[in-house]
mmCIF file of C-alpha atoms in Angstrom:
data_model
loop_
_atom_site.group_PDB
_atom_site.id
_atom_site.type_symbol
_atom_site.label_atom_id
_atom_site.label_comp_id
_atom_site.label_asym_id
_atom_site.label_seq_id
_atom_site.Cartn_x
_atom_site.Cartn_y
_atom_site.Cartn_z
ATOM 1 C CA UNK A 1 129.729 72.087 14.008
ATOM 2 C CA UNK A 2 133.141 73.789 13.757
ATOM 3 C CA UNK A 3 134.194 76.013 16.648
ATOM 4 C CA UNK A 4 134.489 79.150 14.507
ATOM 5 C CA UNK A 5 130.987 78.604 13.163
ATOM 6 C CA UNK A 6 129.597 78.030 16.655
ATOM 7 C CA UNK A 7 131.274 81.153 18.023
ATOM 8 C CA UNK A 8 130.014 83.260 15.130
ATOM 9 C CA UNK A 9 126.429 82.027 15.558
ATOM 10 C CA UNK A 10 126.643 82.433 19.332
ATOM 11 C CA UNK A 11 127.884 86.004 18.946
ATOM 12 C CA UNK A 12 125.052 86.767 16.516
ATOM 13 C CA UNK A 13 122.607 85.420 19.086
ATOM 14 C CA UNK A 14 124.082 87.566 21.846
ATOM 15 C CA UNK A 15 124.290 90.766 19.804
ATOM 16 C CA UNK A 16 120.920 90.650 18.065
ATOM 17 C CA UNK A 17 119.177 89.162 21.105
ATOM 18 C CA UNK A 18 120.532 91.996 23.224
ATOM 19 C CA UNK A 19 119.625 94.524 20.528
ATOM 20 C CA UNK A 20 116.030 93.294 20.350
ATOM 21 C CA UNK A 21 115.612 93.401 24.140
ATOM 22 C CA UNK A 22 117.164 96.849 24.412
ATOM 23 C CA UNK A 23 114.985 98.253 21.622
ATOM 24 C CA UNK A 24 111.785 96.879 23.176
ATOM 25 C CA UNK A 25 112.716 98.101 26.659
ATOM 26 C CA UNK A 26 113.687 101.513 25.301
ATOM 27 C CA UNK A 27 110.421 101.924 23.399
ATOM 28 C CA UNK A 28 108.445 101.016 26.519
ATOM 29 C CA UNK A 29 110.406 103.486 28.648
ATOM 30 C CA UNK A 30 109.934 106.283 26.131
ATOM 31 C CA UNK A 31 106.207 105.646 25.644
ATOM 32 C CA UNK A 32 105.545 105.464 29.376
ATOM 33 C CA UNK A 33 107.450 108.710 29.904
ATOM 34 C CA UNK A 34 110.080 107.199 32.211
ATOM 35 C CA UNK A 35 112.889 108.927 30.321
ATOM 36 C CA UNK A 36 113.524 111.307 27.439
ATOM 37 C CA UNK A 37 113.996 109.691 24.037
ATOM 38 C CA UNK A 38 117.502 111.088 23.559
ATOM 39 C CA UNK A 39 118.740 109.871 26.928
ATOM 40 C CA UNK A 40 117.232 106.420 26.461
ATOM 41 C CA UNK A 41 118.934 106.052 23.080
ATOM 42 C CA UNK A 42 122.289 106.937 24.657
ATOM 43 C CA UNK A 43 121.761 104.362 27.422
ATOM 44 C CA UNK A 44 120.737 101.728 24.866
ATOM 45 C CA UNK A 45 123.825 102.488 22.775
ATOM 46 C CA UNK A 46 125.996 102.127 25.864
ATOM 47 C CA UNK A 47 124.479 98.725 26.550
ATOM 48 C CA UNK A 48 125.236 97.579 23.005
ATOM 49 C CA UNK A 49 128.818 98.800 23.338
ATOM 50 C CA UNK A 50 129.053 96.787 26.540
ATOM 51 C CA UNK A 51 127.891 93.523 25.007
ATOM 52 C CA UNK A 52 130.118 94.132 21.968
ATOM 53 C CA UNK A 53 133.101 94.628 24.280
ATOM 54 C CA UNK A 54 132.465 91.423 26.207
ATOM 55 C CA UNK A 55 131.975 89.428 23.016
ATOM 56 C CA UNK A 56 135.298 90.684 21.641
ATOM 57 C CA UNK A 57 137.021 90.002 24.971
ATOM 58 C CA UNK A 58 135.647 86.462 25.036
ATOM 59 C CA UNK A 59 137.362 85.853 21.705
ATOM 60 C CA UNK A 60 140.640 87.493 22.781
ATOM 61 C CA UNK A 61 140.184 90.477 20.454
ATOM 62 C CA UNK A 62 141.973 93.672 21.527
ATOM 63 C CA UNK A 63 139.187 95.889 20.150
ATOM 64 C CA UNK A 64 137.151 94.971 23.216
ATOM 65 C CA UNK A 65 138.913 97.812 25.020
ATOM 66 C CA UNK A 66 137.723 100.361 22.450
ATOM 67 C CA UNK A 67 134.070 99.344 22.725
ATOM 68 C CA UNK A 68 134.499 98.959 26.477
ATOM 69 C CA UNK A 69 135.789 102.519 26.839
ATOM 70 C CA UNK A 70 132.709 103.973 25.134
ATOM 71 C CA UNK A 71 130.323 101.763 27.107
ATOM 72 C CA UNK A 72 132.067 102.531 30.407
ATOM 73 C CA UNK A 73 131.711 106.279 29.883
ATOM 74 C CA UNK A 74 127.963 105.904 29.448
ATOM 75 C CA UNK A 75 127.591 103.469 32.352
ATOM 76 C CA UNK A 76 129.394 105.911 34.634
ATOM 77 C CA UNK A 77 126.440 108.244 34.291
ATOM 78 C CA UNK A 78 123.883 105.433 34.714
ATOM 79 C CA UNK A 79 125.402 104.285 38.006
ATOM 80 C CA UNK A 80 125.467 107.848 39.343
ATOM 81 C CA UNK A 81 121.849 108.409 38.344
ATOM 82 C CA UNK A 82 120.812 105.264 40.238
ATOM 83 C CA UNK A 83 122.766 106.104 43.378
ATOM 84 C CA UNK A 84 125.231 103.232 43.041
ATOM 85 C CA UNK A 85 128.155 105.353 44.172
ATOM 86 C CA UNK A 86 130.703 102.578 44.629
ATOM 87 C CA UNK A 87 130.197 101.465 41.043
ATOM 88 C CA UNK A 88 130.167 105.108 39.872
ATOM 89 C CA UNK A 89 133.616 105.777 41.349
ATOM 90 C CA UNK A 90 134.842 102.415 40.067
ATOM 91 C CA UNK A 91 133.979 103.281 36.476
ATOM 92 C CA UNK A 92 135.113 106.906 36.650
ATOM 93 C CA UNK A 93 138.457 106.405 38.365
ATOM 94 C CA UNK A 94 139.353 102.836 37.463
ATOM 95 C CA UNK A 95 137.364 101.091 34.730
ATOM 96 C CA UNK A 96 137.730 103.847 32.107
ATOM 97 C CA UNK A 97 141.518 104.308 32.635
ATOM 98 C CA UNK A 98 142.063 100.530 32.730
ATOM 99 C CA UNK A 99 140.535 100.186 29.251
ATOM 100 C CA UNK A 100 143.464 102.262 28.020
ATOM 101 C CA UNK A 101 146.019 100.292 30.071
ATOM 102 C CA UNK A 102 144.529 96.979 28.976
ATOM 103 C CA UNK A 103 144.733 97.899 25.302
ATOM 104 C CA UNK A 104 148.478 98.439 25.463
ATOM 105 C CA UNK A 105 149.062 95.392 27.698
ATOM 106 C CA UNK A 106 147.296 93.137 25.209
ATOM 107 C CA UNK A 107 149.359 94.598 22.383
ATOM 108 C CA UNK A 108 152.455 93.480 24.291
ATOM 109 C CA UNK A 109 150.967 89.977 24.405
ATOM 110 C CA UNK A 110 150.533 89.846 20.632
ATOM 111 C CA UNK A 111 146.841 90.778 20.386
ATOM 112 C CA UNK A 112 145.417 92.599 17.372
ATOM 113 C CA UNK A 113 142.115 93.012 15.562
ATOM 114 C CA UNK A 114 142.826 89.734 13.752
ATOM 115 C CA UNK A 115 144.961 87.811 16.262
ATOM 116 C CA UNK A 116 143.841 86.607 19.692
ATOM 117 C CA UNK A 117 145.776 87.578 22.810
ATOM 118 C CA UNK A 118 148.269 85.129 24.316
ATOM 119 C CA UNK A 119 146.362 83.944 27.397
ATOM 120 C CA UNK A 120 148.044 82.789 30.601
ATOM 121 C CA UNK A 121 147.064 80.918 33.778
ATOM 122 C CA UNK A 122 147.213 82.095 37.377
ATOM 123 C CA UNK A 123 149.521 80.539 39.964
ATOM 124 C CA UNK A 124 148.878 79.987 43.681
ATOM 125 C CA UNK A 125 150.763 83.239 44.367
ATOM 126 C CA UNK A 126 148.667 85.334 41.989
ATOM 127 C CA UNK A 127 145.467 83.779 43.362
ATOM 128 C CA UNK A 128 146.523 84.679 46.918
ATOM 129 C CA UNK A 129 147.207 88.262 45.837
ATOM 130 C CA UNK A 130 143.832 88.456 44.072
ATOM 131 C CA UNK A 131 141.913 87.184 47.111
ATOM 132 C CA UNK A 132 143.737 89.533 49.474
ATOM 133 C CA UNK A 133 143.065 92.458 47.149
ATOM 134 C CA UNK A 134 139.399 91.524 46.942
ATOM 135 C CA UNK A 135 138.970 91.556 50.721
ATOM 136 C CA UNK A 136 140.680 94.930 51.137
ATOM 137 C CA UNK A 137 138.819 96.607 48.271
ATOM 138 C CA UNK A 138 135.461 95.183 49.406
ATOM 139 C CA UNK A 139 135.897 96.740 52.841
ATOM 140 C CA UNK A 140 136.859 100.117 51.394
ATOM 141 C CA UNK A 141 134.047 99.973 48.843
ATOM 142 C CA UNK A 142 131.427 99.312 51.498
ATOM 143 C CA UNK A 143 132.706 102.264 53.516
ATOM 144 C CA UNK A 144 132.378 104.574 50.512
ATOM 145 C CA UNK A 145 128.969 103.203 49.589
ATOM 146 C CA UNK A 146 127.720 103.556 53.177
ATOM 147 C CA UNK A 147 128.940 107.147 53.367
ATOM 148 C CA UNK A 148 127.094 108.266 50.246
ATOM 149 C CA UNK A 149 123.962 106.087 50.262
ATOM 150 C CA UNK A 150 120.552 106.771 51.774
ATOM 151 C CA UNK A 151 120.369 104.548 54.849
ATOM 152 C CA UNK A 152 116.728 105.231 55.671
ATOM 153 C CA UNK A 153 115.474 101.973 54.132
ATOM 154 C CA UNK A 154 116.474 98.444 55.050
ATOM 155 C CA UNK A 155 116.695 97.326 51.413
ATOM 156 C CA UNK A 156 119.319 99.974 50.771
ATOM 157 C CA UNK A 157 121.714 98.092 53.072
ATOM 158 C CA UNK A 158 121.442 95.007 50.863
ATOM 159 C CA UNK A 159 121.951 97.254 47.855
ATOM 160 C CA UNK A 160 125.105 98.752 49.375
ATOM 161 C CA UNK A 161 126.559 95.344 50.263
ATOM 162 C CA UNK A 162 125.885 93.913 46.799
ATOM 163 C CA UNK A 163 127.205 97.087 45.187
ATOM 164 C CA UNK A 164 130.455 96.883 47.178
ATOM 165 C CA UNK A 165 131.025 93.176 46.570
ATOM 166 C CA UNK A 166 130.379 93.661 42.857
ATOM 167 C CA UNK A 167 132.780 96.590 42.742
ATOM 168 C CA UNK A 168 135.642 94.694 44.390
ATOM 169 C CA UNK A 169 135.133 91.623 42.207
ATOM 170 C CA UNK A 170 135.106 93.831 39.111
ATOM 171 C CA UNK A 171 138.395 95.461 40.125
ATOM 172 C CA UNK A 172 140.022 92.048 40.517
ATOM 173 C CA UNK A 173 138.578 90.836 37.209
ATOM 174 C CA UNK A 174 139.816 93.914 35.349
ATOM 175 C CA UNK A 175 143.380 93.378 36.600
ATOM 176 C CA UNK A 176 143.190 89.727 35.559
ATOM 177 C CA UNK A 177 141.811 90.770 32.179
ATOM 178 C CA UNK A 178 144.553 93.370 31.679
ATOM 179 C CA UNK A 179 147.210 90.675 32.045
ATOM 180 C CA UNK A 180 145.173 88.150 30.012
ATOM 181 C CA UNK A 181 144.620 85.584 32.771
ATOM 182 C CA UNK A 182 142.155 82.894 31.760
ATOM 183 C CA UNK A 183 140.700 82.731 35.289
ATOM 184 C CA UNK A 184 139.256 86.208 34.873
ATOM 185 C CA UNK A 185 136.146 84.581 33.401
ATOM 186 C CA UNK A 186 135.398 82.723 36.615
ATOM 187 C CA UNK A 187 135.409 86.062 38.404
ATOM 188 C CA UNK A 188 133.355 87.716 35.643
ATOM 189 C CA UNK A 189 130.739 85.001 36.103
ATOM 190 C CA UNK A 190 130.443 85.982 39.779
ATOM 191 C CA UNK A 191 130.350 89.672 38.805
ATOM 192 C CA UNK A 192 127.546 89.087 36.330
ATOM 193 C CA UNK A 193 125.513 87.048 38.806
ATOM 194 C CA UNK A 194 125.934 89.676 41.532
ATOM 195 C CA UNK A 195 125.116 92.444 39.040
ATOM 196 C CA UNK A 196 121.839 90.722 38.221
ATOM 197 C CA UNK A 197 121.059 90.658 41.950
ATOM 198 C CA UNK A 198 122.147 94.295 42.270
ATOM 199 C CA UNK A 199 119.806 95.516 39.568
ATOM 200 C CA UNK A 200 116.990 93.319 40.886
ATOM 201 C CA UNK A 201 117.397 95.070 44.258
ATOM 202 C CA UNK A 202 117.450 98.412 42.426
ATOM 203 C CA UNK A 203 114.192 97.461 40.726
ATOM 204 C CA UNK A 204 112.666 96.652 44.120
ATOM 205 C CA UNK A 205 113.806 99.927 45.712
ATOM 206 C CA UNK A 206 113.368 102.273 42.745
ATOM 207 C CA UNK A 207 110.835 100.650 40.382
ATOM 208 C CA UNK A 208 110.492 103.839 38.327
ATOM 209 C CA UNK A 209 114.123 103.786 37.205
ATOM 210 C CA UNK A 210 114.236 103.978 33.434
ATOM 211 C CA UNK A 211 117.400 101.916 33.060
ATOM 212 C CA UNK A 212 116.818 98.973 35.388
ATOM 213 C CA UNK A 213 115.230 96.551 32.927
ATOM 214 C CA UNK A 214 117.866 97.254 30.283
ATOM 215 C CA UNK A 215 120.669 96.687 32.814
ATOM 216 C CA UNK A 216 119.118 93.411 33.979
ATOM 217 C CA UNK A 217 118.888 92.204 30.395
ATOM 218 C CA UNK A 218 122.448 93.263 29.674
ATOM 219 C CA UNK A 219 123.975 91.350 32.570
ATOM 220 C CA UNK A 220 121.958 88.258 31.681
ATOM 221 C CA UNK A 221 123.584 88.313 28.238
ATOM 222 C CA UNK A 222 126.962 89.050 29.838
ATOM 223 C CA UNK A 223 126.543 85.908 31.905
ATOM 224 C CA UNK A 224 125.917 83.774 28.812
ATOM 225 C CA UNK A 225 128.909 85.318 27.052
ATOM 226 C CA UNK A 226 131.147 84.740 30.075
ATOM 227 C CA UNK A 227 130.276 81.059 30.234
ATOM 228 C CA UNK A 228 131.225 80.663 26.579
ATOM 229 C CA UNK A 229 134.416 82.669 27.198
ATOM 230 C CA UNK A 230 135.548 80.129 29.803
ATOM 231 C CA UNK A 231 135.560 77.470 27.106
ATOM 232 C CA UNK A 232 137.412 79.677 24.599
ATOM 233 C CA UNK A 233 140.058 80.939 27.037
ATOM 234 C CA UNK A 234 140.777 77.472 28.378
ATOM 235 C CA UNK A 235 141.831 76.575 24.840
ATOM 236 C CA UNK A 236 143.783 79.821 24.384
ATOM 237 C CA UNK A 237 145.718 79.286 27.626
ATOM 238 C CA UNK A 238 146.416 75.626 26.848
ATOM 239 C CA UNK A 239 147.710 76.627 23.425
ATOM 240 C CA UNK A 240 150.070 79.147 25.019
ATOM 241 C CA UNK A 241 151.310 76.572 27.549
ATOM 242 C CA UNK A 242 152.106 74.165 24.715
ATOM 243 C CA UNK A 243 154.036 76.867 22.860
ATOM 244 C CA UNK A 244 156.021 77.716 25.992
ATOM 245 C CA UNK A 245 156.872 74.060 26.589
#
């Protein structure tokens, strides 16, 4: 099977698989009275924008930032509603603005709706900077999360720690994505795994949350997309190295 055919079929699987899961989960939430129909539709739409963004990013398409901007605006509300304050501030003050910055950075690297971005690889120096940044941001994130969260339950501590680690990893991944580093997808894999744990903890602490199941499903599909993106971006970065040589 040709690569383009495989990627197209894989993207169909991700999009329509996600759509089916979101529709079923939304219908259940509405029928059980966990959330209003209008709000659930908005949340479901945000989830579809999210998976669309990651699919486009995996293929080096600059339009991922457009879909990502819409999805991030909706997720900002979802995180606030679930008390995940570190992630709320991340999306409001960082993720949404970085979608705009990333769009223009990718344009500088030759990306368009029809042409993939020119990917690059990280050096030992950039890796050192990324790790140092992760440690600093994780400490600050935990402090913010601890200040705002309800500390009356033991499980909330695990939720705060996972929330903070996910936030710091996401910040690092977004910077790497903005400058089109291939290694971003290794970090996104960790982000997606930790996000699955985060929403599983949320389900354990607040089982009546209307969005939890949808968010769990979404990050499971993100994980699959990220693994495929590693393969695609390895080829994109190798192609760019050959051109530079």
